[in-house]
Coordinates of N, CA and C in Angstrom, one line a residue:
X297 N 274.4 165.4 139.2 CA 273.8 166.5 138.9 C 272.4 167.4 138.6
X298 N 271.7 167.6 139.5 CA 270.4 167.6 138.6 C 269.8 169.3 138.0
X299 N 269.9 169.2 136.2 CA 269.4 170.2 134.9 C 268.3 171.1 136.1
X300 N 268.3 172.4 136.6 CA 266.8 173.1 137.5 C 266.8 173.4 136.2
X301 N 268.4 173.8 135.3 CA 267.0 175.1 134.2 C 266.1 173.7 133.3
X302 N 266.4 172.5 133.5 CA 265.3 172.2 132.1 C 264.5 172.1 133.3
X303 N 264.4 172.2 134.4 CA 263.0 172.0 135.4 C 262.4 173.0 135.4
X304 N 262.9 173.8 135.9 CA 262.6 175.3 135.8 C 261.1 176.3 134.2
X305 N 262.2 175.4 133.4 CA 261.5 175.8 132.1 C 260.4 174.6 131.9
X306 N 260.8 173.4 132.2 CA 259.6 172.3 131.7 C 258.2 173.6 132.8
X307 N 258.2 173.0 134.4 CA 257.6 173.8 135.5 C 257.1 175.5 134.4
X308 N 257.3 176.1 133.9 CA 257.4 177.5 132.7 C 256.4 177.5 132.0
X309 N 256.6 176.0 131.0 CA 256.0 176.0 129.9 C 254.5 174.5 130.6
X310 N 254.5 174.0 132.2 CA 253.6 173.8 131.2 C 252.2 174.7 132.5
X311 N 252.8 175.8 132.7 CA 252.2 176.5 133.6 C 251.2 177.1 132.5
X312 N 252.2 178.0 131.6 CA 251.8 178.4 130.6 C 250.7 178.0 129.9
X313 N 250.6 176.7 129.4 CA 249.9 176.3 129.3 C 248.1 175.5 130.0
X314 N 248.6 175.6 130.8 CA 247.4 175.2 131.9 C 246.9 176.8 132.5
X315 N 247.8 177.9 132.2 CA 246.7 179.7 132.1 C 246.0 180.2 131.1
X316 N 246.1 179.3 129.5 CA 246.1 178.7 128.4 C 244.7 178.7 128.3
X317 N 244.9 177.6 129.1 CA 243.7 176.4 129.2 C 242.5 176.9 129.4
X318 N 243.1 177.5 131.8 CA 242.4 178.6 132.5 C 241.0 180.3 131.5
X319 N 242.3 180.6 131.3 CA 242.1 181.9 130.2 C 241.6 181.4 128.6
X320 N 241.5 179.9 128.2 CA 240.6 179.9 127.0 C 239.8 181.3 126.2
X321 N 240.5 181.8 125.5 CA 240.7 183.6 124.7 C 239.5 182.3 123.6
X322 N 238.7 183.5 123.2 CA 238.4 182.8 122.5 C 237.9 184.0 121.6
X323 N 237.3 184.5 119.9 CA 237.3 185.5 118.7 C 236.3 185.2 118.6
X324 N 236.1 187.0 117.9 CA 234.7 187.2 117.5 C 234.5 188.2 116.4
X325 N 234.6 187.7 115.3 CA 233.6 189.7 114.9 C 232.7 190.6 114.6
X326 N 232.6 191.0 115.1 CA 230.9 192.2 115.2 C 231.3 192.8 114.3
X327 N 229.7 192.9 114.2 CA 228.3 192.4 113.3 C 228.2 193.9 113.4
X328 N 227.6 195.0 112.8 CA 226.9 195.3 112.8 C 227.1 197.2 113.3
X329 N 226.8 198.3 113.7 CA 227.5 199.1 114.6 C 226.7 199.6 116.0
X330 N 226.6 198.6 116.2 CA 225.4 198.5 117.5 C 226.2 199.4 119.0
X331 N 228.7 198.8 118.3 CA 229.7 199.7 119.5 C 229.9 201.1 119.2
X332 N 230.3 201.0 117.8 CA 230.5 201.8 117.6 C 230.8 203.5 118.2
X333 N 231.5 204.4 119.0 CA 233.0 204.1 117.8 C 233.6 203.2 118.6
X334 N 233.3 202.4 119.5 CA 235.0 201.7 120.1 C 234.6 200.4 119.1
X335 N 233.7 199.9 118.7 CA 234.2 198.7 117.5 C 233.1 199.1 116.6
X336 N 234.1 198.3 115.5 CA 233.3 198.9 114.0 C 232.8 197.7 113.4
X337 N 231.9 197.4 112.4 CA 231.3 196.0 111.9 C 232.7 195.7 111.5
X338 N 232.9 193.9 111.8 CA 234.2 193.5 111.2 C 235.5 193.9 112.5
X339 N 235.5 194.5 113.2 CA 236.4 194.4 113.9 C 236.8 193.2 114.5
X340 N 238.2 192.4 114.7 CA 238.1 191.1 114.9 C 238.5 191.5 116.3
X341 N 238.0 190.2 117.5 CA 238.2 191.0 119.1 C 239.0 189.5 119.7
X342 N 239.5 189.0 120.7 CA 239.4 188.8 121.8 C 239.0 188.8 123.3
X343 N 238.7 187.2 123.4 CA 237.5 187.5 124.7 C 237.9 186.6 125.9
X344 N 238.7 187.5 126.9 CA 238.3 185.9 127.6 C 237.9 186.0 129.1
X345 N 237.7 184.3 129.7 CA 236.6 184.8 129.9 C 236.8 185.3 131.4
X346 N 235.7 185.8 132.4 CA 235.3 187.0 133.4 C 235.1 186.2 134.6
X347 N 236.3 186.7 135.4 CA 235.5 186.1 137.0 C 234.4 186.9 137.4
X348 N 235.7 188.7 136.9 CA 234.4 189.1 138.2 C 233.1 190.5 136.8
X349 N 232.1 190.5 136.8 CA 231.7 191.7 136.0 C 231.8 193.2 136.6
X350 N 231.9 194.0 136.0 CA 231.3 195.4 135.7 C 230.6 196.2 135.6
X351 N 230.5 196.9 135.8 CA 229.8 198.1 134.7 C 231.1 198.5 133.8
X352 N 230.3 199.3 132.6 CA 231.3 199.6 131.7 C 232.2 198.8 131.4
X353 N 232.5 197.2 131.1 CA 232.8 196.7 130.8 C 232.6 195.9 129.5
X354 N 233.0 195.4 128.4 CA 232.8 195.3 126.8 C 232.5 194.0 127.0
X355 N 231.2 192.8 126.7 CA 231.0 191.5 127.2 C 230.7 190.8 125.8
X356 N 231.2 189.7 125.0 CA 230.8 189.0 124.8 C 229.4 187.8 125.3
X357 N 228.0 188.2 125.3 CA 227.2 187.4 126.0 C 225.9 186.8 124.7
X358 N 225.5 185.2 125.4 CA 224.8 185.1 124.2 C 223.1 185.7 124.3
X359 N 223.0 185.1 122.9 CA 221.7 186.3 122.1 C 220.3 185.8 123.3
X360 N 219.5 186.3 124.2 CA 218.7 186.0 125.0 C 217.9 185.0 123.7
X361 N 217.8 185.8 122.8 CA 216.3 185.8 121.9 C 216.8 184.6 120.9
X362 N 218.6 184.4 120.7 CA 219.0 182.7 120.0 C 220.5 183.2 120.6
X363 N 220.5 181.5 121.4 CA 221.0 181.3 121.9 C 222.7 180.7 120.6
X364 N 222.1 180.5 120.0 CA 223.3 180.3 119.3 C 224.4 181.5 118.6
X365 N 223.8 183.3 119.0 CA 223.8 184.0 118.2 C 224.7 185.0 119.4
X366 N 226.0 185.3 119.5 CA 227.0 186.3 120.1 C 226.8 187.4 120.1
X367 N 226.2 188.2 121.0 CA 226.5 190.0 120.9 C 227.1 190.4 121.7
X368 N 228.1 191.3 121.5 CA 228.7 192.6 122.0 C 228.4 193.5 122.7
X369 N 228.8 193.9 123.9 CA 228.0 194.4 124.4 C 228.8 195.1 125.8
X370 N 228.5 196.7 126.0 CA 229.0 197.9 127.6 C 227.6 197.3 128.6
X371 N 228.2 196.2 129.7 CA 227.3 196.6 130.1 C 227.0 197.4 131.3
X372 N 225.7 198.1 131.7 CA 225.2 199.1 132.0 C 225.4 198.8 133.4
X373 N 224.8 197.8 133.9 CA 224.5 198.0 135.2 C 224.5 196.3 135.8
X374 N 224.9 196.1 136.8 CA 225.3 194.7 137.0 C 224.8 194.2 138.8
X375 N 223.8 193.4 137.8 CA 222.2 192.4 139.5 C 222.7 191.7 139.8
X376 N 222.4 191.4 140.8 CA 222.5 190.0 141.7 C 222.9 188.9 140.6
X377 N 222.1 188.3 139.8 CA 222.2 187.2 139.7 C 222.3 187.9 136.8
X378 N 222.6 189.1 136.8 CA 221.8 189.3 135.7 C 222.8 191.1 135.7
X379 N 222.7 190.9 134.3 CA 222.8 192.4 134.0 C 222.8 193.1 132.8
X380 N 222.5 194.4 133.3 CA 222.1 195.5 131.9 C 223.0 195.6 130.6
X381 N 222.9 195.2 129.0 CA 223.9 195.0 128.5 C 223.0 196.5 127.5
X382 N 223.7 197.1 127.1 CA 224.4 198.4 125.8 C 225.1 198.1 125.0
X383 N 224.3 199.0 124.1 CA 225.3 198.8 123.2 C 225.3 200.3 122.7
X384 N 227.6 201.3 122.4 CA 227.2 202.0 122.7 C 226.8 203.5 121.8
X385 N 226.1 202.9 120.6 CA 225.8 203.4 119.5 C 223.6 202.6 119.8
X386 N 223.8 203.8 120.7 CA 221.3 203.0 121.0 C 221.3 203.3 119.8
X387 N 220.9 203.8 118.5 CA 220.5 204.3 117.4 C 220.6 203.1 116.2
X388 N 221.6 202.0 117.0 CA 221.9 200.8 116.3 C 221.1 199.8 117.1
X389 N 221.6 199.8 118.1 CA 221.1 198.5 119.2 C 220.2 197.9 119.3
X390 N 220.5 196.9 119.6 CA 218.8 196.3 119.9 C 220.0 195.5 120.9
X391 N 219.4 195.5 122.7 CA 220.2 195.0 124.0 C 219.2 195.6 125.4
X392 N 219.4 195.2 126.2 CA 218.2 195.1 127.4 C 218.0 196.1 127.0
X393 N 217.7 197.1 126.6 CA 216.3 198.0 126.5 C 215.0 197.3 125.4
X394 N 215.5 196.5 125.0 CA 214.7 195.8 124.1 C 214.4 194.0 125.0
X395 N 215.4 193.1 125.2 CA 215.0 192.3 125.8 C 215.4 192.1 127.6
X396 N 215.3 192.9 127.8 CA 215.5 192.9 128.9 C 216.9 192.4 129.8
X397 N 217.1 192.3 131.2 CA 218.6 191.5 131.7 C 218.9 190.7 130.9
X398 N 219.6 190.6 131.6 CA 220.8 189.2 131.0 C 221.4 188.2 132.1
X399 N 220.9 187.0 132.2 CA 221.7 186.2 133.2 C 223.1 186.0 132.8
X400 N 223.9 186.6 133.8 CA 225.1 185.7 134.0 C 225.7 185.0 133.4
X401 N 225.3 184.1 133.4 CA 225.2 182.4 132.7 C 225.8 182.3 131.9
X402 N 225.0 183.4 131.1 CA 224.5 184.2 129.5 C 226.3 185.2 129.3
X403 N 226.7 185.1 129.7 CA 228.2 186.0 129.5 C 229.5 185.0 128.6
X404 N 229.8 185.4 128.0 CA 230.9 184.5 127.1 C 232.1 184.4 127.7
X405 N 232.5 186.4 127.5 CA 233.5 186.5 128.5 C 233.5 188.0 128.1
X406 N 235.0 188.7 128.6 CA 234.8 190.2 128.7 C 236.3 190.8 127.3
X407 N 235.5 191.4 126.5 CA 236.4 191.9 125.2 C 237.5 192.3 125.3
X408 N 238.6 191.9 125.2 CA 239.9 192.6 126.4 C 240.9 193.5 124.6
X409 N 240.6 192.8 123.9 CA 241.9 193.7 122.6 C 241.1 193.5 120.9
X410 N 240.9 194.0 120.1 CA 240.5 194.4 118.8 C 241.9 194.3 118.4
X411 N 242.1 192.9 117.2 CA 243.8 193.1 117.1 C 243.2 192.9 115.3
X412 N 242.3 193.7 115.1 CA 242.1 193.2 113.1 C 241.1 193.5 113.4
X413 N 241.0 194.9 111.6 CA 242.2 195.1 111.0 C 243.0 195.9 112.0
X414 N 244.4 195.8 111.2 CA 245.6 195.7 112.7 C 245.3 197.8 112.3
X415 N 245.0 198.6 111.7 CA 244.9 200.1 112.0 C 243.6 200.6 113.1
X416 N 243.4 199.5 113.1 CA 242.6 199.3 114.4 C 242.8 199.0 115.9
X417 N 243.6 198.0 115.8 CA 244.4 197.1 117.1 C 244.8 197.2 118.4
X418 N 244.0 196.9 119.1 CA 244.2 197.8 120.7 C 243.0 197.3 121.8
X419 N 244.2 197.4 123.4 CA 242.9 197.1 124.2 C 241.5 198.2 123.7
X420 N 240.4 197.3 124.5 CA 238.9 197.5 124.7 C 238.3 198.1 125.2
X421 N 237.6 199.3 125.6 CA 238.2 200.2 126.9 C 236.8 200.5 126.9

């Protein structure tokens, strides 16, 4: 007799692990006021790989001036192989107005959720 319940559980576990590796969520701490009121300094956010980029998505992108630094910005426009990024608070933001469009290869992923502090937790739109 075959234990289908055990096999189903094993398949589910394997699919979950593969899904986690493919999605590979990352965590980033927001610095600065450029994304206020959407995100505030000290907010901790989850980022997932983005298959498609759309205008108005909030993304994490490598800073074109310093690739070791990560910026969290909103997509203002999607061009052929580039995106225009903007901060929600233009007065406090260094974005594509300063350094031009960013190559899509510099996008780390889409910001999907603020998880801390707990009173600001929720989906990011």
